[in-house]
């Protein structure tokens, strides 16, 4: 048994997508209020409130973190985490954790 790994199950669901600045479309055209496909993500400033890690209510498979979490990953030299900056989802800009 290897006990040196941890997995995070993020349960907090927060509406944080800025609908005016983001680019997205329905995943299924016949269900316009259903799941969405994201092309460009812009967040509502300060929408995470007191949380450091949340799921995006508008697209539940997206996990959103704040700068506190990013800095904690840098400080602790966390490996195996890939963080993408707010912006173009198709050509993502990766956060440097070094």
mmCIF file of C-alpha atoms in Angstrom:
data_model
loop_
_atom_site.group_PDB
_atom_site.id
_atom_site.type_symbol
_atom_site.label_atom_id
_atom_site.label_comp_id
_atom_site.label_asym_id
_atom_site.label_seq_id
_atom_site.Cartn_x
_atom_site.Cartn_y
_atom_site.Cartn_z
ATOM 1 C CA UNK A 1 0.000 0.000 0.000
ATOM 2 C CA UNK A 2 1.355 3.420 -0.975
ATOM 3 C CA UNK A 3 0.171 6.239 1.300
ATOM 4 C CA UNK A 4 2.204 9.049 -0.263
ATOM 5 C CA UNK A 5 -0.520 10.331 -2.635
ATOM 6 C CA UNK A 6 -3.576 12.455 -2.016
ATOM 7 C CA UNK A 7 -6.655 13.138 -4.123
ATOM 8 C CA UNK A 8 -8.926 16.131 -3.760
ATOM 9 C CA UNK A 9 -12.691 15.885 -4.214
ATOM 10 C CA UNK A 10 -13.940 19.460 -4.659
ATOM 11 C CA UNK A 11 -17.532 19.792 -3.484
ATOM 12 C CA UNK A 12 -17.990 23.583 -3.294
ATOM 13 C CA UNK A 13 -19.965 24.746 -6.331
ATOM 14 C CA UNK A 14 -19.662 28.504 -6.983
ATOM 15 C CA UNK A 15 -21.044 30.605 -9.860
ATOM 16 C CA UNK A 16 -17.893 32.367 -11.047
ATOM 17 C CA UNK A 17 -18.038 32.565 -14.865
ATOM 18 C CA UNK A 18 -18.324 36.089 -16.253
ATOM 19 C CA UNK A 19 -20.918 35.456 -18.975
ATOM 20 C CA UNK A 20 -20.243 38.793 -20.700
ATOM 21 C CA UNK A 21 -16.482 38.347 -21.069
ATOM 22 C CA UNK A 22 -16.379 34.572 -21.635
ATOM 23 C CA UNK A 23 -16.911 32.679 -24.874
ATOM 24 C CA UNK A 24 -18.928 29.482 -24.613
ATOM 25 C CA UNK A 25 -21.674 27.560 -26.374
ATOM 26 C CA UNK A 26 -24.130 24.818 -25.450
ATOM 27 C CA UNK A 27 -22.588 21.367 -25.597
ATOM 28 C CA UNK A 28 -25.865 20.087 -27.071
ATOM 29 C CA UNK A 29 -27.541 22.614 -29.384
ATOM 30 C CA UNK A 30 -31.042 21.349 -28.540
ATOM 31 C CA UNK A 31 -30.426 22.035 -24.806
ATOM 32 C CA UNK A 32 -29.311 25.700 -24.650
ATOM 33 C CA UNK A 33 -29.453 25.795 -20.828
ATOM 34 C CA UNK A 34 -27.591 22.503 -20.475
ATOM 35 C CA UNK A 35 -23.858 21.791 -20.242
ATOM 36 C CA UNK A 36 -21.549 24.237 -21.993
ATOM 37 C CA UNK A 37 -18.357 24.022 -24.007
ATOM 38 C CA UNK A 38 -15.882 26.725 -22.988
ATOM 39 C CA UNK A 39 -13.630 28.513 -25.482
ATOM 40 C CA UNK A 40 -12.503 31.494 -23.389
ATOM 41 C CA UNK A 41 -12.907 31.739 -19.618
ATOM 42 C CA UNK A 42 -13.190 35.013 -17.716
ATOM 43 C CA UNK A 43 -14.043 34.946 -14.030
ATOM 44 C CA UNK A 44 -16.123 37.298 -11.940
ATOM 45 C CA UNK A 45 -13.607 39.116 -9.697
ATOM 46 C CA UNK A 46 -13.696 38.003 -6.050
ATOM 47 C CA UNK A 47 -16.363 35.381 -6.811
ATOM 48 C CA UNK A 48 -14.615 32.645 -4.834
ATOM 49 C CA UNK A 49 -15.247 34.561 -1.591
ATOM 50 C CA UNK A 50 -13.446 32.722 1.197
ATOM 51 C CA UNK A 51 -12.746 29.534 -0.790
ATOM 52 C CA UNK A 52 -9.401 28.674 -2.345
ATOM 53 C CA UNK A 53 -10.608 25.736 -4.488
ATOM 54 C CA UNK A 54 -14.093 25.360 -6.023
ATOM 55 C CA UNK A 55 -15.959 23.792 -8.889
ATOM 56 C CA UNK A 56 -17.385 26.195 -11.450
ATOM 57 C CA UNK A 57 -21.182 26.019 -11.210
ATOM 58 C CA UNK A 58 -21.557 26.821 -14.906
ATOM 59 C CA UNK A 59 -19.287 23.920 -15.953
ATOM 60 C CA UNK A 60 -18.918 21.430 -13.109
ATOM 61 C CA UNK A 61 -15.882 19.644 -14.534
ATOM 62 C CA UNK A 62 -13.846 22.858 -14.209
ATOM 63 C CA UNK A 63 -12.001 23.346 -10.922
ATOM 64 C CA UNK A 64 -11.069 26.945 -10.119
ATOM 65 C CA UNK A 65 -8.342 27.988 -7.665
ATOM 66 C CA UNK A 66 -7.276 31.354 -6.321
ATOM 67 C CA UNK A 67 -3.809 32.913 -6.076
ATOM 68 C CA UNK A 68 -3.436 31.687 -2.484
ATOM 69 C CA UNK A 69 -3.690 28.088 -3.745
ATOM 70 C CA UNK A 70 -1.231 28.773 -6.591
ATOM 71 C CA UNK A 71 1.311 30.277 -4.170
ATOM 72 C CA UNK A 72 0.855 27.345 -1.760
ATOM 73 C CA UNK A 73 1.644 24.932 -4.616
ATOM 74 C CA UNK A 74 4.780 26.931 -5.420
ATOM 75 C CA UNK A 75 5.910 27.127 -1.805
ATOM 76 C CA UNK A 76 5.381 23.422 -1.146
ATOM 77 C CA UNK A 77 6.826 22.452 -4.567
ATOM 78 C CA UNK A 78 3.711 20.433 -5.389
ATOM 79 C CA UNK A 79 4.180 18.090 -8.349
ATOM 80 C CA UNK A 80 1.568 16.533 -10.603
ATOM 81 C CA UNK A 81 -0.693 19.585 -10.700
ATOM 82 C CA UNK A 82 -1.298 21.430 -13.958
ATOM 83 C CA UNK A 83 -2.838 24.862 -13.538
ATOM 84 C CA UNK A 84 -4.152 26.878 -16.477
ATOM 85 C CA UNK A 85 -4.567 30.656 -16.440
ATOM 86 C CA UNK A 86 -7.857 32.398 -17.073
ATOM 87 C CA UNK A 87 -8.301 32.941 -20.807
ATOM 88 C CA UNK A 88 -8.190 30.842 -23.964
ATOM 89 C CA UNK A 89 -9.145 27.235 -23.262
ATOM 90 C CA UNK A 90 -8.145 26.001 -26.723
ATOM 91 C CA UNK A 91 -4.587 27.360 -26.403
ATOM 92 C CA UNK A 92 -4.137 27.449 -22.619
ATOM 93 C CA UNK A 93 -1.415 29.377 -20.830
ATOM 94 C CA UNK A 94 0.080 27.139 -18.147
ATOM 95 C CA UNK A 95 0.953 28.531 -14.690
ATOM 96 C CA UNK A 96 4.651 28.114 -13.868
ATOM 97 C CA UNK A 97 4.892 26.600 -10.396
ATOM 98 C CA UNK A 98 8.683 27.012 -10.115
#
